[in-house]
Short mmCIF file of C-alpha atoms in Angstrom, two decimals:
data_model
loop_
_atom_site.label_atom_id
_atom_site.label_comp_id
_atom_site.label_asym_id
_atom_site.label_seq_id
_atom_site.Cartn_x
_atom_site.Cartn_y
_atom_site.Cartn_z
CA MET A 1 10.58 29.18 -0.29
CA THR A 2 9.26 28.21 3.11
CA PRO A 3 11.49 28.42 6.16
CA PRO A 4 11.66 24.99 7.85
CA PRO A 5 8.87 24.94 10.48
CA SER A 6 9.28 23.97 14.10
CA PRO A 7 7.97 20.53 15.02
CA MET A 8 4.26 20.69 15.77
CA SER A 9 1.60 18.28 16.85
CA ARG A 10 -0.55 16.73 14.16
CA ARG A 11 -4.29 17.24 13.76
CA GLY A 12 -6.85 16.22 11.15
CA VAL A 13 -7.82 19.04 8.75
CA LEU A 14 -8.98 17.00 5.70
CA ALA A 15 -12.74 16.66 6.27
CA GLY A 16 -15.26 15.30 3.88
CA ALA A 17 -12.62 14.13 1.53
CA ALA A 18 -13.66 13.16 -1.97
CA SER A 19 -12.53 9.85 -3.53
CA LEU A 20 -10.73 9.38 -6.84
CA ALA A 21 -12.48 6.06 -7.19
CA GLY A 22 -15.59 7.80 -8.36
CA ALA A 23 -14.02 9.11 -11.53
CA GLY A 24 -15.37 7.94 -14.87
CA VAL A 25 -12.62 5.71 -16.45
CA ALA A 26 -12.29 4.82 -20.07
CA MET A 27 -11.57 1.16 -20.48
CA SER A 28 -12.28 -1.67 -22.83
CA ALA A 29 -11.92 -5.28 -21.77
CA GLY A 30 -10.22 -7.58 -24.19
CA VAL A 31 -9.45 -5.01 -26.94
CA SER A 32 -7.61 -6.69 -29.76
CA PRO A 33 -5.56 -4.39 -32.00
CA ALA A 34 -5.54 -7.01 -34.75
CA ALA A 35 -9.29 -6.95 -34.95
CA ALA A 36 -9.55 -3.14 -34.39
CA ASP A 37 -11.09 -0.61 -36.68
CA SER A 38 -8.80 0.03 -39.62
CA ARG A 39 -9.80 3.62 -39.93
CA GLY A 40 -7.27 6.01 -38.65
CA ALA A 41 -4.55 3.50 -38.88
CA HIS A 42 -2.00 6.28 -39.11
CA ARG A 43 -2.86 7.51 -35.57
CA ASP A 44 -0.54 7.12 -32.63
CA ALA A 45 -2.23 4.35 -30.61
CA VAL A 46 -1.19 2.23 -27.67
CA VAL A 47 -3.12 -0.40 -25.76
CA PHE A 48 -2.00 -0.81 -22.11
CA ARG A 49 -3.21 -4.37 -21.49
CA ASN A 50 -4.07 -5.97 -18.17
CA VAL A 51 -4.11 -2.84 -16.03
CA ARG A 52 -6.38 -1.83 -13.09
CA PRO A 53 -7.37 1.85 -13.41
CA LEU A 54 -7.65 3.53 -10.05
CA GLY A 55 -7.27 0.15 -8.32
CA ALA A 56 -10.22 -1.55 -10.00
CA ALA A 57 -10.64 -5.22 -8.98
CA LYS A 58 -10.71 -6.51 -12.56
CA PRO A 59 -7.87 -5.82 -15.09
CA VAL A 60 -8.82 -4.21 -18.31
CA ASP A 61 -7.20 -2.79 -21.46
CA LEU A 62 -6.65 0.95 -21.42
CA THR A 63 -6.52 2.37 -24.94
CA VAL A 64 -4.79 5.53 -25.84
CA VAL A 65 -4.99 7.34 -29.11
CA ASP A 66 -2.98 10.51 -29.97
CA GLY A 67 -2.10 10.97 -26.37
CA ARG A 68 -5.65 10.75 -25.03
CA VAL A 69 -7.53 8.09 -23.26
CA THR A 70 -10.38 6.70 -25.34
CA ARG A 71 -13.21 4.21 -25.17
CA ASP A 72 -12.93 3.65 -28.97
CA ARG A 73 -11.32 0.54 -30.39
CA ALA A 74 -7.70 0.82 -31.08
CA PRO A 75 -6.63 1.41 -34.75
CA ARG A 76 -5.09 -1.55 -36.47
CA GLY A 77 -1.45 -1.95 -35.69
CA ALA A 78 -1.61 -0.22 -32.29
CA LYS A 79 1.25 -0.94 -30.03
CA VAL A 80 0.47 -3.22 -27.06
CA ILE A 81 2.18 -2.88 -23.59
CA ASP A 82 1.45 -5.45 -20.91
CA GLY A 83 0.73 -3.87 -17.57
CA GLY A 84 0.94 -7.15 -15.70
CA GLY A 85 -2.07 -6.42 -13.49
CA ARG A 86 -0.64 -3.21 -12.17
CA ILE A 87 -2.71 -0.33 -10.86
CA ALA A 88 -2.97 2.65 -13.21
CA LEU A 89 -3.11 5.92 -11.33
CA PRO A 90 -3.14 9.56 -12.65
CA SER A 91 0.34 11.14 -12.65
CA LEU A 92 0.96 13.90 -10.06
CA VAL A 93 1.51 17.63 -10.39
CA ASP A 94 4.09 19.59 -8.40
CA ALA A 95 2.51 22.96 -8.01
CA HIS A 96 5.41 24.62 -6.11
CA ILE A 97 9.07 23.67 -6.53
CA HIS A 98 12.53 25.37 -6.75
CA PRO A 99 14.63 23.37 -9.11
CA ASP A 100 17.21 26.06 -9.75
CA LYS A 101 18.49 25.95 -6.13
CA THR A 102 18.99 22.23 -5.91
CA THR A 103 22.29 20.33 -5.54
CA TRP A 104 20.54 17.06 -6.57
CA GLY A 105 22.96 14.53 -8.07
CA GLY A 106 25.92 16.43 -6.94
CA GLU A 107 28.37 16.41 -4.03
CA TRP A 108 27.06 16.78 -0.47
CA VAL A 109 26.76 20.38 0.78
CA SER A 110 27.15 21.12 4.47
CA ARG A 111 24.79 23.85 5.57
CA LYS A 112 25.54 26.73 7.97
CA PRO A 113 23.22 28.10 10.57
CA ALA A 114 20.55 30.59 9.43
CA ASP A 115 17.59 32.02 11.21
CA THR A 116 16.11 34.40 8.69
CA ILE A 117 15.02 34.47 5.09
CA GLU A 118 17.62 37.03 4.37
CA GLU A 119 20.41 34.78 5.75
CA LEU A 120 19.09 31.86 3.78
CA ALA A 121 18.90 33.93 0.62
CA GLN A 122 22.55 34.95 1.11
CA GLN A 123 23.47 31.28 1.32
CA ASP A 124 21.59 30.70 -1.88
CA ALA A 125 23.87 33.08 -3.59
CA GLU A 126 26.96 31.51 -2.02
CA LEU A 127 25.82 28.03 -3.22
CA PHE A 128 25.14 29.45 -6.76
CA ARG A 129 28.73 30.69 -6.96
CA SER A 130 30.26 27.49 -5.49
CA GLN A 131 28.54 25.04 -7.85
CA ARG A 132 30.55 23.61 -10.70
CA ARG A 133 27.42 22.41 -12.45
CA PRO A 134 25.35 25.16 -14.09
CA VAL A 135 21.66 25.66 -13.18
CA ALA A 136 20.52 23.90 -16.34
CA GLU A 137 22.31 20.69 -15.41
CA ARG A 138 21.26 20.72 -11.72
CA ALA A 139 17.64 21.58 -12.59
CA TYR A 140 17.45 18.93 -15.22
CA ALA A 141 18.87 16.24 -12.78
CA LEU A 142 15.99 17.05 -10.35
CA MET A 143 13.27 17.57 -12.85
CA SER A 144 14.05 14.38 -14.69
CA HIS A 145 14.07 12.47 -11.36
CA ALA A 146 10.67 13.94 -10.65
CA VAL A 147 9.44 12.44 -13.97
CA THR A 148 10.66 8.96 -13.04
CA ARG A 149 8.70 9.25 -9.81
CA GLY A 150 5.43 9.99 -11.67
CA THR A 151 5.26 13.78 -11.98
CA ARG A 152 3.57 15.03 -15.15
CA ALA A 153 3.86 18.78 -14.55
CA MET A 154 5.37 21.35 -12.26
CA ARG A 155 5.38 25.07 -11.57
CA ALA A 156 9.05 25.90 -11.17
CA HIS A 157 10.14 28.95 -9.28
CA ALA A 158 13.55 30.26 -10.39
CA ASP A 159 15.42 32.92 -8.47
CA ILE A 160 15.88 36.33 -10.16
CA ALA A 161 18.22 38.92 -8.60
CA PRO A 162 21.31 40.86 -9.42
CA ALA A 163 23.26 37.93 -7.83
CA TYR A 164 22.05 35.67 -10.69
CA GLY A 165 20.78 37.89 -13.43
CA LEU A 166 18.60 35.74 -15.63
CA ALA A 167 20.86 32.59 -15.27
CA SER A 168 18.46 30.73 -13.01
CA VAL A 169 15.41 31.49 -15.17
CA GLU A 170 17.24 30.53 -18.32
CA GLY A 171 18.71 27.34 -16.76
CA VAL A 172 15.30 26.08 -15.75
CA GLY A 173 14.12 27.01 -19.22
CA GLN A 174 16.76 24.86 -20.78
CA ALA A 175 15.86 21.94 -18.56
CA ARG A 176 12.20 22.35 -19.50
CA GLU A 177 13.13 22.26 -23.14
CA ARG A 178 15.10 18.99 -22.65
CA LEU A 179 12.13 17.41 -20.87
CA LYS A 180 9.25 18.77 -23.05
CA HIS A 181 8.37 15.22 -24.12
CA ALA A 182 7.91 14.06 -20.59
CA LEU A 183 6.99 17.11 -18.38
CA ASP A 184 4.86 20.20 -18.60
CA VAL A 185 6.56 23.15 -16.85
CA GLN A 186 5.52 26.63 -15.97
CA ILE A 187 8.32 29.04 -14.80
CA VAL A 188 8.04 31.68 -12.21
CA ALA A 189 10.55 34.50 -11.96
CA PHE A 190 10.99 34.49 -8.13
CA PRO A 191 12.68 37.45 -6.35
CA GLN A 192 14.00 35.51 -3.32
CA HIS A 193 16.20 38.51 -2.34
CA GLY A 194 13.22 40.91 -2.36
CA VAL A 195 11.64 42.97 -5.10
CA ILE A 196 12.10 46.41 -3.64
CA ARG A 197 14.88 45.93 -0.94
CA THR A 198 17.37 44.61 -3.64
CA PRO A 199 17.98 47.21 -6.31
CA GLY A 200 18.01 45.89 -9.80
CA THR A 201 15.53 43.09 -9.20
CA ALA A 202 12.53 45.05 -10.54
CA GLU A 203 14.33 45.63 -13.87
CA LEU A 204 15.17 41.93 -14.17
CA LEU A 205 11.54 40.99 -13.39
CA LYS A 206 10.41 43.30 -16.22
CA GLU A 207 12.98 41.78 -18.61
CA ALA A 208 11.92 38.29 -17.85
CA ALA A 209 8.27 39.13 -18.34
CA ARG A 210 8.79 41.16 -21.48
CA SER A 211 11.09 38.56 -23.16
CA GLY A 212 8.80 35.65 -22.64
CA LEU A 213 11.20 33.70 -20.57
CA VAL A 214 8.72 33.13 -17.78
CA ASP A 215 5.04 32.31 -17.46
CA MET A 216 4.60 34.16 -14.19
CA VAL A 217 6.27 36.75 -11.95
CA GLY A 218 6.61 36.13 -8.21
CA GLY A 219 6.77 38.07 -5.05
CA LEU A 220 7.81 37.46 -1.42
CA ASP A 221 6.25 38.70 1.85
CA PRO A 222 5.65 42.35 0.77
CA ILE A 223 5.28 43.60 4.38
CA SER A 224 7.64 41.53 6.57
CA PHE A 225 10.48 41.10 4.05
CA ASP A 226 10.32 43.82 1.43
CA HIS A 227 8.79 46.45 3.83
CA ALA A 228 6.88 47.93 0.84
CA MET A 229 3.64 46.18 0.25
CA ASP A 230 2.11 48.66 -2.17
CA GLU A 231 5.23 49.21 -4.15
CA GLN A 232 5.91 45.46 -4.57
CA LEU A 233 2.36 44.56 -5.49
CA ASP A 234 1.89 47.49 -7.78
CA LEU A 235 5.03 46.40 -9.64
CA LEU A 236 4.03 42.77 -9.91
CA PHE A 237 0.48 43.40 -10.94
CA GLY A 238 1.54 46.08 -13.37
CA LEU A 239 3.91 43.56 -15.11
CA ALA A 240 1.08 41.03 -15.24
CA ASP A 241 -1.31 43.55 -16.80
CA GLN A 242 1.21 44.86 -19.24
CA TYR A 243 2.87 41.63 -20.44
CA GLY A 244 0.03 39.07 -19.91
CA VAL A 245 1.94 36.92 -17.42
CA GLY A 246 0.57 35.47 -14.21
CA VAL A 247 1.44 36.24 -10.61
CA ASP A 248 2.47 33.74 -7.87
CA ILE A 249 3.38 35.30 -4.57
CA HIS A 250 5.04 33.53 -1.60
CA LEU A 251 3.16 34.66 1.49
CA HIS A 252 4.61 33.34 4.78
CA ASP A 253 3.22 35.97 7.12
CA ARG A 254 0.63 34.87 9.56
CA GLY A 255 -2.10 36.71 11.43
CA GLU A 256 -3.18 40.17 10.50
CA THR A 257 -0.05 40.93 8.56
CA GLY A 258 -0.66 38.06 6.19
CA LEU A 259 -4.36 38.85 5.84
CA THR A 260 -3.51 42.47 4.98
CA VAL A 261 -1.32 41.32 2.10
CA LEU A 262 -3.92 38.81 1.00
CA ARG A 263 -6.64 41.43 0.93
CA ALA A 264 -4.37 43.66 -1.11
CA ILE A 265 -3.87 40.90 -3.61
CA ILE A 266 -7.53 40.33 -3.87
CA ASP A 267 -8.20 44.01 -4.44
CA ARG A 268 -5.62 44.33 -7.17
CA THR A 269 -6.81 41.15 -8.85
CA ARG A 270 -10.31 42.67 -8.99
CA VAL A 271 -9.22 46.14 -10.17
CA LEU A 272 -6.98 44.90 -12.96
CA SER A 273 -9.43 42.12 -14.09
CA LEU A 274 -6.68 39.44 -13.57
CA LYS A 275 -9.23 36.85 -12.59
CA GLY A 276 -7.76 33.33 -12.84
CA LYS A 277 -4.20 34.59 -13.30
CA VAL A 278 -3.11 34.97 -9.62
CA THR A 279 -1.70 32.34 -7.15
CA VAL A 280 -0.75 32.82 -3.58
CA SER A 281 1.75 30.20 -2.23
CA HIS A 282 1.92 28.92 1.37
CA VAL A 283 -0.60 31.45 2.82
CA PHE A 284 0.13 30.71 6.42
CA CYS A 285 -2.43 33.26 7.52
CA LEU A 286 -5.34 31.10 6.48
CA PRO A 287 -5.15 27.92 8.59
CA GLY A 288 -5.74 29.75 11.87
CA LEU A 289 -8.89 31.54 10.72
CA SER A 290 -12.28 30.83 12.31
CA ALA A 291 -14.75 29.01 10.09
CA ALA A 292 -16.70 32.25 9.47
CA GLU A 293 -13.50 34.17 8.56
CA LEU A 294 -12.29 31.38 6.29
CA ALA A 295 -15.59 31.22 4.49
CA ARG A 296 -15.56 34.96 3.85
CA THR A 297 -12.02 34.91 2.52
CA ALA A 298 -12.61 31.81 0.47
CA ALA A 299 -15.61 33.40 -1.11
CA ASP A 300 -13.43 36.32 -2.29
CA LEU A 301 -10.73 34.00 -3.54
CA SER A 302 -13.29 32.00 -5.42
CA GLU A 303 -14.97 34.96 -6.93
CA LEU A 304 -11.74 36.10 -8.51
CA ASP A 305 -10.45 32.55 -9.16
CA ILE A 306 -7.25 33.14 -7.10
CA ALA A 307 -5.44 29.77 -6.65
CA LEU A 308 -3.42 28.70 -3.63
CA THR A 309 -0.60 26.25 -3.09
CA THR A 310 0.63 24.38 0.04
CA VAL A 311 3.63 22.17 0.65
CA ALA A 312 2.04 20.64 3.80
CA PRO A 313 4.88 21.67 6.12
CA SER A 314 3.07 20.96 9.39
CA ALA A 315 -0.41 20.46 10.78
CA SER A 316 -0.77 24.14 11.76
CA LEU A 317 0.46 25.53 8.49
CA VAL A 318 -1.07 23.26 5.86
CA LEU A 319 -4.01 24.80 4.08
CA PRO A 320 -7.45 23.42 4.81
CA ILE A 321 -7.70 22.02 1.33
CA GLU A 322 -11.18 20.42 1.43
CA LYS A 323 -12.79 23.47 3.08
CA LEU A 324 -11.27 25.79 0.44
CA ARG A 325 -12.36 23.48 -2.36
CA GLU A 326 -15.91 23.46 -1.03
CA HIS A 327 -15.89 27.18 -1.88
CA GLY A 328 -14.47 26.59 -5.38
CA VAL A 329 -10.92 27.60 -4.56
CA ARG A 330 -8.21 25.88 -6.64
CA VAL A 331 -5.53 24.38 -4.23
CA GLY A 332 -2.36 22.65 -5.35
CA LEU A 333 0.27 20.61 -3.55
CA GLY A 334 4.00 21.12 -4.04
CA SER A 335 7.35 19.90 -2.83
CA ASP A 336 9.04 23.32 -2.38
CA GLY A 337 12.90 23.29 -2.06
CA VAL A 338 14.87 20.08 -2.54
CA ARG A 339 18.34 19.53 -1.19
CA ASP A 340 19.36 23.15 -1.41
CA SER A 341 20.99 25.66 0.84
CA TRP A 342 17.81 25.90 2.90
CA SER A 343 17.51 22.23 3.75
CA PRO A 344 19.15 18.87 3.17
CA PHE A 345 15.68 17.23 2.83
CA GLY A 346 13.32 16.95 -0.12
CA ASN A 347 13.15 14.56 -3.01
CA ALA A 348 10.74 15.90 -5.63
CA ASP A 349 8.58 12.83 -5.29
CA MET A 350 5.07 13.87 -5.26
CA PHE A 351 3.88 10.41 -4.04
CA HIS A 352 5.92 11.13 -0.98
CA ARG A 353 4.31 14.57 -0.68
CA THR A 354 0.86 13.12 -0.69
CA HIS A 355 2.01 10.71 1.99
CA LEU A 356 3.29 13.72 4.02
CA LEU A 357 -0.07 15.51 3.56
CA GLY A 358 -1.80 12.58 5.07
CA TRP A 359 0.76 12.25 7.85
CA VAL A 360 0.68 15.89 9.04
CA THR A 361 -3.15 16.03 8.88
CA ASP A 362 -3.41 12.67 10.77
CA VAL A 363 -5.85 11.04 8.38
CA ARG A 364 -6.89 7.40 8.63
CA LEU A 365 -9.93 6.78 6.51
CA ASP A 366 -9.65 5.46 2.92
CA LYS A 367 -11.60 8.47 1.52
CA GLU A 368 -9.22 10.82 3.31
CA LEU A 369 -6.19 9.03 1.87
CA ASN A 370 -7.78 9.11 -1.48
CA ALA A 371 -8.27 12.95 -1.04
CA CYS A 372 -4.55 13.33 -0.34
CA TYR A 373 -3.72 11.70 -3.65
CA GLU A 374 -6.38 13.81 -5.36
CA ALA A 375 -4.66 16.95 -4.00
CA GLY A 376 -1.47 15.83 -5.61
CA ALA A 377 -2.91 14.65 -8.85
CA HIS A 378 -5.68 17.11 -9.64
CA GLY A 379 -5.12 20.07 -7.32
CA GLY A 380 -1.96 21.02 -9.05
CA SER A 381 -3.62 20.46 -12.54
CA ASP A 382 -6.26 22.88 -11.59
CA VAL A 383 -3.71 25.49 -10.31
CA MET A 384 -1.73 25.18 -13.59
CA ARG A 385 -4.88 25.15 -15.77
CA LEU A 386 -4.02 21.74 -17.21
CA PRO A 387 -6.72 19.20 -18.01
CA ARG A 388 -7.09 16.59 -15.32
CA ALA A 389 -5.44 13.32 -16.14
CA ASP A 390 -8.19 11.23 -14.44
CA LEU A 391 -8.30 8.36 -16.97
CA SER A 392 -11.64 9.44 -18.20
CA PRO A 393 -12.42 9.56 -22.00
CA GLY A 394 -10.54 12.39 -23.66
CA SER A 395 -8.26 13.01 -20.64
CA PRO A 396 -4.50 13.23 -21.15
CA ALA A 397 -2.87 9.79 -21.03
CA ASP A 398 -0.58 10.70 -18.09
CA PHE A 399 -0.46 7.90 -15.65
CA VAL A 400 1.65 5.66 -13.56
CA LEU A 401 1.65 1.88 -13.36
CA LEU A 402 2.63 0.29 -10.08
CA ARG A 403 2.01 -2.81 -8.02
CA ALA A 404 -0.37 -2.26 -5.14
CA GLU A 405 -3.66 -3.42 -3.80
CA CYS A 406 -5.61 -0.13 -3.81
CA LEU A 407 -5.18 3.63 -3.79
CA PRO A 408 -5.16 4.19 0.00
CA GLN A 409 -2.29 1.72 0.26
CA VAL A 410 -0.39 3.58 -2.43
CA VAL A 411 -0.58 6.80 -0.37
CA VAL A 412 0.73 5.01 2.69
CA ASP A 413 3.32 2.66 1.13
CA MET A 414 4.54 4.70 -1.82
CA PRO A 415 5.50 1.71 -3.96
CA ALA A 416 7.96 1.87 -6.80
CA ARG A 417 6.67 3.38 -10.04
CA ASP A 418 7.33 0.69 -12.55
CA MET A 419 6.21 2.69 -15.53
CA VAL A 420 5.50 6.35 -16.20
CA VAL A 421 3.39 7.39 -19.18
CA HIS A 422 3.17 10.95 -20.44
CA GLY A 423 0.92 11.78 -23.48
CA GLY A 424 0.46 8.04 -24.09
CA ARG A 425 4.18 7.29 -24.35
CA VAL A 426 6.28 5.50 -21.74
CA VAL A 427 8.82 8.11 -20.53
CA ALA A 428 10.24 6.17 -17.52
CA ARG A 429 10.66 2.55 -16.39
CA ASP A 430 11.92 1.27 -13.10
CA GLY A 431 13.13 4.74 -11.99
CA ARG A 432 14.94 5.66 -15.19
CA LEU A 433 14.05 7.93 -18.07
CA VAL A 434 13.34 6.00 -21.28
#
């Protein structure tokens, strides 16, 4: 997780933003299921009538067959859902969240002073012991809430340490199973207490990777927190190489310390041929680089397809998303911790996170606001290796229906999500799971 940053002045860092409005959208005006092609009548088909994809001026019918958007006519007997002229927008992806730590849906927790990651991690363990609700219940409460707010997928970091054993990983896994119809989830075994400095953690990471409980193994500040960069990275990359899992490392260190770790990650990714299987989260050492230094680093990241995630904590710490994407680097947006021992804030609402991205980067143009939404919708999809839900033919029918004038207004106003669709099926209405 990311320590709460000090307040900082805002500055624009989203330059040359691309617009979602240019995406090819599959639509068919006036589709009539009664007159549709009778072939494939057994297929699971839904027509979302009278919707405006990506804020289009003219309402159309959006046809979904077997969970995919299509330009084909709907099979006979297709279900019809009236969108009432609402905008249809791609659902969002939370590329970095800690659902195991949350107290969401429970009693208020008063937090104690803490200045270091070690102190915050100790409070994590205290909270874990004090909660009457198990991890599975608390994680489900938060993850299901995220679904109702339009999240289609998330990468969930779950703490793994002797203080928890495998309980947090297993609890998030149980929540994932309950929500498999509505949410795609990747789980990271995250050693918040340190990989090397906390004896027993390495063995738990190995067990989680070996048993298939997790999709990825995580790490945390190998130099400043673990004080054992080579030992931590050798262990994590060794597990990835041996068990076929990915790696997602929290890197908060700035300056040369952070760059030293990032270079070591790049080197190991290259040596072990783990191209496309490594993510670095937060990466606070990148925003302060000169244009030339950033370009050189981005070229290495792109060559090895190392992904990055940001939670847009402040203007000085948010990743330069558009500049990195120009070099072909996958960059996702996430919500980080939510109402846990670290902070009373957070809501797992990725619409709000795209709003915060625009706020801290001080954007004002429509194309820049659109780019904030694209970071939330497609950046995380790219990081998680999911197909983009861009409403184009063949794309997953994961979208949100809401009342608004246009996409930039959605980023600013964050209107209520009236309907959430996952795989062509309505999974939430008016803020509640269906």
